[in-house]
Coordinates of C-alpha atoms and ligand atoms in Angstrom, one line a residue:
M1 CA 3.9 7.2 142.2
A2 CA 7.5 7.6 143.6
V3 CA 10.1 5.2 142.2
V4 CA 12.3 3.4 144.7
V5 CA 15.9 3.8 143.3
A6 CA 18.1 0.7 143.6
S7 CA 21.8 0.8 144.4
L8 CA 24.7 0.1 142.0
E9 CA 25.7 -2.6 144.4
S10 CA 22.2 -4.3 144.1
V11 CA 22.4 -3.9 140.2
R12 CA 25.8 -5.7 140.3
E13 CA 24.4 -8.5 142.2
K14 CA 21.7 -9.0 139.7
V15 CA 24.0 -8.7 136.7
E16 CA 26.3 -11.4 138.3
A17 CA 23.3 -13.6 138.9
G18 CA 22.1 -13.2 135.4
E19 CA 18.8 -11.5 136.6
R20 CA 16.9 -9.0 134.5
L21 CA 17.2 -5.4 135.5
D22 CA 14.1 -3.3 136.0
L23 CA 13.0 0.4 136.1
E24 CA 14.4 1.0 139.5
D25 CA 17.8 -0.5 138.4
G26 CA 17.8 1.6 135.3
L27 CA 17.2 4.8 137.3
A28 CA 19.9 3.9 139.8
L29 CA 22.2 3.6 136.8
M30 CA 21.2 6.7 135.1
E31 CA 21.4 8.7 138.3
S32 CA 24.8 7.4 139.2
D33 CA 27.8 9.7 138.6
D34 CA 30.3 7.0 139.1
L35 CA 31.1 6.6 135.5
L36 CA 33.7 4.2 135.8
A37 CA 31.6 1.8 137.8
L38 CA 28.9 2.0 135.1
G39 CA 31.3 1.1 132.4
E40 CA 32.7 -1.8 134.4
L41 CA 29.1 -3.1 135.1
A42 CA 28.2 -2.8 131.4
E43 CA 31.3 -4.6 130.4
L44 CA 30.6 -7.3 133.0
A45 CA 27.2 -7.7 131.6
R46 CA 28.4 -7.9 128.1
R47 CA 31.0 -10.5 128.9
L48 CA 28.7 -12.6 131.1
R49 CA 26.1 -12.6 128.1
G50 CA 28.9 -14.1 125.8
G51 CA 30.4 -10.9 124.5
T52 CA 34.0 -11.1 123.3
D53 CA 36.9 -8.9 122.2
E54 CA 35.4 -8.5 118.8
V55 CA 34.3 -5.2 117.6
Y56 CA 32.4 -4.9 114.4
F57 CA 32.0 -2.3 111.7
V58 CA 30.5 -2.3 108.2
Q59 CA 31.5 -0.7 104.9
N60 CA 28.4 1.4 104.1
L61 CA 27.2 4.3 102.0
Y62 CA 24.8 6.7 103.4
L63 CA 22.2 8.3 101.1
N64 CA 19.5 10.7 101.5
Q65 CA 17.2 10.9 98.5
T66 CA 15.1 13.9 99.7
N67 CA 15.2 16.4 102.4
V68 CA 11.7 17.6 101.7
C69 CA 9.7 16.9 104.8
R70 CA 6.2 17.7 106.0
V71 CA 6.8 16.7 109.7
K72 CA 8.9 19.6 111.1
C73 CA 10.5 17.9 114.2
K74 CA 11.9 20.6 116.3
F75 CA 15.3 18.8 116.7
C76 CA 15.8 18.5 113.0
A77 CA 18.3 20.6 111.0
F78 CA 18.1 18.5 107.8
A79 CA 14.4 19.0 106.6
R80 CA 13.3 21.6 104.2
T81 CA 10.0 22.6 102.6
A82 CA 9.9 22.0 98.9
R83 CA 10.5 25.6 98.1
Q84 CA 13.1 26.4 100.6
E85 CA 16.7 26.9 99.5
G86 CA 18.6 23.7 99.6
A87 CA 15.6 21.5 99.2
Y88 CA 16.3 18.5 96.9
T89 CA 14.5 15.4 95.7
L90 CA 16.5 13.0 93.6
T91 CA 14.8 10.6 91.1
A92 CA 15.5 6.9 91.4
D93 CA 17.9 7.0 88.4
E94 CA 19.8 10.0 89.9
L95 CA 20.2 8.2 93.2
V96 CA 21.4 4.9 91.6
A97 CA 23.8 6.7 89.4
D98 CA 25.2 8.5 92.5
A99 CA 25.5 5.2 94.4
L100 CA 27.3 3.6 91.4
R101 CA 29.8 6.4 91.3
Q102 CA 30.5 6.0 95.0
R103 CA 30.9 2.3 94.5
E104 CA 33.8 2.9 92.2
L105 CA 35.5 4.7 95.2
T106 CA 34.6 2.3 98.0
A107 CA 33.6 -1.4 98.2
F108 CA 30.5 -0.8 100.5
T109 CA 28.3 -3.7 101.3
E110 CA 25.4 -1.7 102.7
I111 CA 23.3 1.3 101.7
H112 CA 21.8 3.1 104.6
M113 CA 19.2 5.6 103.6
V114 CA 16.7 7.7 105.4
N115 CA 14.8 10.7 104.1
G116 CA 12.4 13.5 104.8
E117 CA 8.7 12.6 104.4
S118 CA 7.9 14.4 101.2
P119 CA 4.3 14.8 100.4
H120 CA 5.3 15.4 96.8
V121 CA 6.2 11.8 95.8
D122 CA 4.0 8.6 95.8
F123 CA 4.6 5.1 97.0
G124 CA 5.8 4.0 93.5
Y125 CA 8.7 6.4 94.0
Y126 CA 10.0 4.3 97.0
V127 CA 9.3 0.9 95.2
E128 CA 11.1 2.1 92.1
T129 CA 14.0 3.4 94.1
T130 CA 14.5 0.2 96.0
R131 CA 14.0 -2.1 92.9
K132 CA 16.5 -0.1 90.9
L133 CA 19.2 0.0 93.7
H134 CA 18.7 -3.6 94.1
E135 CA 19.0 -4.3 90.2
A136 CA 22.1 -2.1 90.0
M137 CA 23.9 -3.6 93.0
P138 CA 22.2 -7.0 93.8
D139 CA 25.0 -7.9 96.3
V140 CA 24.6 -4.7 98.4
H141 CA 22.3 -5.0 101.4
L142 CA 19.6 -2.3 101.4
K143 CA 18.9 -0.9 104.8
L144 CA 16.2 1.7 103.9
Y145 CA 13.5 3.9 105.4
T146 CA 12.6 4.4 109.0
A147 CA 9.3 3.2 110.5
S148 CA 8.1 6.7 110.2
E149 CA 8.9 6.7 106.6
I150 CA 7.0 3.3 106.1
H151 CA 4.1 5.0 107.9
H152 CA 4.3 8.0 105.5
M153 CA 4.1 5.4 102.7
T154 CA 0.8 4.1 104.0
T155 CA -0.6 7.6 104.2
L156 CA 0.6 8.2 100.5
S157 CA -0.8 5.0 99.2
G158 CA -3.7 3.9 101.4
L159 CA -1.9 0.6 101.9
S160 CA -1.4 -1.1 105.2
H161 CA 2.1 -1.2 106.8
E162 CA 2.2 -4.8 106.0
E163 CA 1.4 -4.3 102.4
V164 CA 4.0 -1.5 102.1
L165 CA 6.7 -3.7 103.7
R166 CA 5.8 -6.7 101.6
E167 CA 6.1 -4.6 98.4
L168 CA 9.5 -3.1 99.5
K169 CA 10.8 -6.4 100.5
A170 CA 9.9 -7.9 97.1
A171 CA 11.7 -4.9 95.5
G172 CA 14.9 -5.7 97.4
L173 CA 14.7 -4.1 100.8
G174 CA 16.9 -5.9 103.3
S175 CA 16.4 -4.3 106.7
L176 CA 15.1 -1.1 108.3
P177 CA 17.1 1.5 110.1
G178 CA 16.1 2.4 113.6
G179 CA 15.2 6.2 113.4
G180 CA 12.0 7.7 114.2
A181 CA 11.9 6.2 117.7
E182 CA 13.1 9.6 119.3
I183 CA 11.9 9.3 122.9
F184 CA 8.6 7.3 123.2
A185 CA 7.1 9.3 126.1
D186 CA 4.1 11.2 125.0
R187 CA 5.3 14.3 126.9
V188 CA 8.6 14.5 125.2
R189 CA 7.1 13.7 121.7
R190 CA 4.5 16.5 122.0
L191 CA 7.5 18.9 122.7
V192 CA 10.1 17.7 120.2
A193 CA 8.1 16.1 117.5
P194 CA 4.4 16.9 117.7
G195 CA 3.9 16.2 114.0
K196 CA 5.2 12.6 114.2
E197 CA 2.9 9.7 114.5
H198 CA 2.3 7.9 117.9
P199 CA 5.1 5.6 119.1
D200 CA 2.8 2.6 118.9
V201 CA 3.1 3.0 115.1
W202 CA 6.9 2.7 115.3
F203 CA 6.5 -0.7 117.3
H204 CA 3.8 -1.9 114.9
V205 CA 6.0 -1.3 111.9
H206 CA 9.0 -3.1 113.5
A207 CA 6.9 -5.9 114.7
I208 CA 5.5 -6.5 111.2
A209 CA 9.0 -6.2 109.7
H210 CA 10.3 -8.9 112.1
R211 CA 7.4 -11.2 111.3
L212 CA 8.2 -10.7 107.5
G213 CA 11.9 -11.7 108.2
V214 CA 13.1 -8.1 107.7
P215 CA 15.4 -7.3 110.6
T216 CA 15.5 -3.9 112.0
H217 CA 17.6 -1.5 114.2
C218 CA 16.5 0.4 117.3
T219 CA 17.4 3.9 118.5
M220 CA 17.0 6.4 121.3
L221 CA 17.5 10.2 120.6
Y222 CA 18.6 11.6 123.9
G223 CA 20.0 14.7 125.4
H224 CA 17.1 17.2 124.8
V225 CA 14.2 17.5 127.1
E226 CA 13.7 13.9 128.3
T227 CA 14.1 12.8 131.9
Y228 CA 16.2 9.8 133.1
E229 CA 12.9 8.0 133.8
E230 CA 11.8 8.5 130.2
R231 CA 15.0 7.2 128.9
V232 CA 14.8 4.1 130.9
E233 CA 11.2 3.5 130.0
H234 CA 12.2 3.9 126.3
L235 CA 14.8 1.3 126.7
L236 CA 12.5 -1.2 128.5
R237 CA 9.9 -0.7 125.8
L238 CA 12.5 -1.7 123.2
R239 CA 13.4 -4.8 125.3
D240 CA 9.8 -5.8 125.6
Q241 CA 9.5 -5.6 121.9
Q242 CA 12.6 -7.7 121.4
D243 CA 11.1 -10.3 123.7
K244 CA 8.0 -10.5 121.5
T245 CA 9.5 -10.3 118.0
G246 CA 13.3 -10.7 118.3
G247 CA 14.3 -8.8 115.1
F248 CA 16.4 -6.0 116.4
L249 CA 20.0 -6.4 115.2
A250 CA 21.5 -3.6 117.2
F251 CA 20.7 -0.6 119.5
V252 CA 22.0 2.8 118.2
P253 CA 22.0 5.6 120.8
L254 CA 21.8 9.0 119.1
A255 CA 22.9 12.0 120.9
F256 CA 21.0 15.1 120.1
H257 CA 22.8 17.8 118.2
P258 CA 21.3 21.1 118.6
E259 CA 23.1 23.2 116.1
N260 CA 20.9 24.8 113.5
T261 CA 17.7 23.8 115.4
V262 CA 15.4 25.9 117.7
F263 CA 17.1 24.2 120.6
E264 CA 20.3 26.0 119.8
R265 CA 18.7 29.4 120.2
R266 CA 17.3 28.1 123.6
G267 CA 20.9 27.4 124.9
F268 CA 21.0 23.7 124.3
R269 CA 24.6 22.2 123.9
F270 CA 26.1 19.1 122.6
T271 CA 25.7 16.1 125.1
P272 CA 28.9 15.9 127.3
G273 CA 31.0 12.8 126.5
A274 CA 30.3 11.5 130.0
E275 CA 26.6 11.4 129.2
D276 CA 27.1 9.5 125.9
L277 CA 29.1 6.8 127.7
K278 CA 26.5 6.6 130.4
V279 CA 23.7 6.0 127.9
I280 CA 25.8 3.3 126.1
A281 CA 26.4 1.6 129.4
V282 CA 22.9 1.7 130.7
A283 CA 21.5 0.6 127.4
R284 CA 24.0 -2.4 127.4
L285 CA 22.8 -3.3 130.9
L286 CA 19.1 -3.0 130.3
L287 CA 18.9 -4.4 126.6
D288 CA 19.9 -8.0 127.7
N289 CA 18.2 -9.3 124.5
V290 CA 19.7 -7.0 122.0
P291 CA 23.1 -8.5 120.8
N292 CA 24.8 -5.4 119.6
V293 CA 25.2 -1.9 120.9
K294 CA 26.7 0.8 118.7
A295 CA 29.1 3.6 119.5
Y296 CA 28.1 5.8 116.6
W297 CA 31.5 7.5 115.9
I298 CA 30.1 10.0 113.4
M299 CA 28.3 11.6 116.3
M300 CA 30.8 11.1 119.2
G301 CA 34.0 11.0 117.3
L302 CA 36.5 8.1 117.1
P303 CA 38.4 8.8 120.3
L304 CA 35.3 8.7 122.5
A305 CA 34.0 5.7 120.5
Q306 CA 37.2 4.0 121.6
V307 CA 36.3 4.6 125.2
A308 CA 32.7 3.5 124.6
L309 CA 34.1 0.1 123.7
H310 CA 34.9 -0.3 127.4
F311 CA 31.3 0.8 128.3
G312 CA 29.3 -1.9 126.7
A313 CA 29.5 -1.0 122.9
N314 CA 30.7 -3.6 120.5
D315 CA 30.2 -2.0 117.2
V316 CA 31.4 1.4 115.7
Q317 CA 28.9 1.5 112.9
G318 CA 30.7 1.8 109.6
T319 CA 32.8 3.7 107.2
V320 CA 29.9 5.9 106.6
V321 CA 30.5 7.4 103.3
R322 CA 28.5 10.6 103.1
E323 CA 26.3 11.5 105.9
E324 CA 24.2 14.7 105.7
I325 CA 21.8 14.6 108.6
F326 CA 24.1 15.0 111.5
Q327 CA 26.5 17.1 109.4
A328 CA 23.6 19.6 109.1
A329 CA 23.3 19.6 112.8
G330 CA 27.1 20.3 113.3
A331 CA 28.7 16.9 113.6
T332 CA 32.4 17.5 113.2
A333 CA 33.8 14.1 112.6
G334 CA 34.9 13.6 109.1
T335 CA 32.5 11.6 106.8
E336 CA 35.1 9.6 104.9
Q337 CA 36.6 7.2 107.3
K338 CA 38.9 4.5 105.7
V339 CA 38.7 1.0 106.9
E340 CA 42.3 1.2 108.1
E341 CA 41.5 4.1 110.3
L342 CA 38.6 2.3 112.0
V343 CA 40.9 -0.9 112.3
R344 CA 43.5 1.2 113.9
H345 CA 41.2 2.8 116.4
I346 CA 39.6 -0.5 117.4
K347 CA 43.1 -2.0 117.8
E348 CA 44.3 0.9 119.9
A349 CA 41.3 0.2 122.2
G350 CA 42.6 -3.3 122.7
R351 CA 39.9 -5.0 120.6
V352 CA 39.8 -7.2 117.6
P353 CA 38.4 -5.5 114.4
V354 CA 35.9 -7.5 112.5
Q355 CA 34.4 -6.2 109.3
R356 CA 30.7 -7.5 109.1
D357 CA 27.9 -7.4 106.7
T358 CA 24.6 -5.8 107.8
L359 CA 23.4 -9.1 109.4
Y360 CA 26.6 -9.5 111.5
N361 CA 28.2 -12.1 109.2
E362 CA 32.0 -11.8 109.5
L363 CA 33.7 -10.7 106.3
R364 CA 37.2 -10.1 107.4
R365 CA 39.1 -9.8 110.7
W366 CA 42.4 -8.3 112.0
E367 CA 43.9 -10.3 114.8
Ligands
SF4_401 S1 13.5 14.2 111.8 FE1 12.8 13.2 109.9 S2 10.6 13.4 110.1 FE2 11.4 14.9 111.5 S3 11.5 16.9 110.3 FE3 13.5 15.8 110.2 S4 13.4 14.6 108.3 FE4 11.4 15.1 108.8

């Protein structure tokens, strides 16, 4: 069925009237080359929906406990088989000791951890890790395990998604990161992540988490084989979910990094900055019910993240101590960013830096 594409002018009228945008509007935005108009529209929408000059960041520590993974996504440069060189699996005690060492260096308030889906551990491994992290640092918010990992735990344990989430929550889990969403379209998933569970599972896990009072994040991995229409449908599915369960704290667009993946050999390159800005703008316009859109500086670099703050983003993620997944795929931004550096970049962009906790409570601001 051919989709009638709206015009930017009709999109603007809808934004000004506070009307919800649809698939045709999303396609008009994606297909537009008028980047400045997109940025201006996204900022208009953000302001009309109550957005201010505040730009958030969090002091966080990135951890990866194991890179052993059975899934073999084609876009992944991080995963190893258990016997492959560079494969590692840390015990709970090793991970906690590492986190405590890092804590002496930086006052992070959040641990963000995602992993490979190792078939060589059991569910107790995850529960023990969560519990020990929580016991060692009770004031640190634990943002652990993608929906795919939660699903992996059900296959390891025979428990339901709800039972897994309840146990992890009781052990200290605070929220879920948004990874594993990739692109929801079956066609794309078959091409880039054929070993991954059906997207319905991703939604199911997030819906249960929201019901249990565990907020989550949502993502879209773009810039590989997806079409504009598949991007827009992905965003609209996220919006539908948020209408139903309301637990997404933020949307995080993830640009595909081809280095060290099969796509590099096929000639794929990093997404151009203009494409990154477009995705942020369109996400802000379509996701009218998700309060925060992140410019993930570790992927795009701080200078482009500054520009993204004028394309609908209101969060630059965090200080991001130690990040391995995107480094493996060739991200060049440094992994140690001092608070002062983020503050300076936000100020230079004409915005007010606000340090937040994971749940967007304000901890400190720089007027
Ligand atoms: S993206 Fe995640 S699930 Fe896919 S291969 Fe890499 S580590 Fe495994």
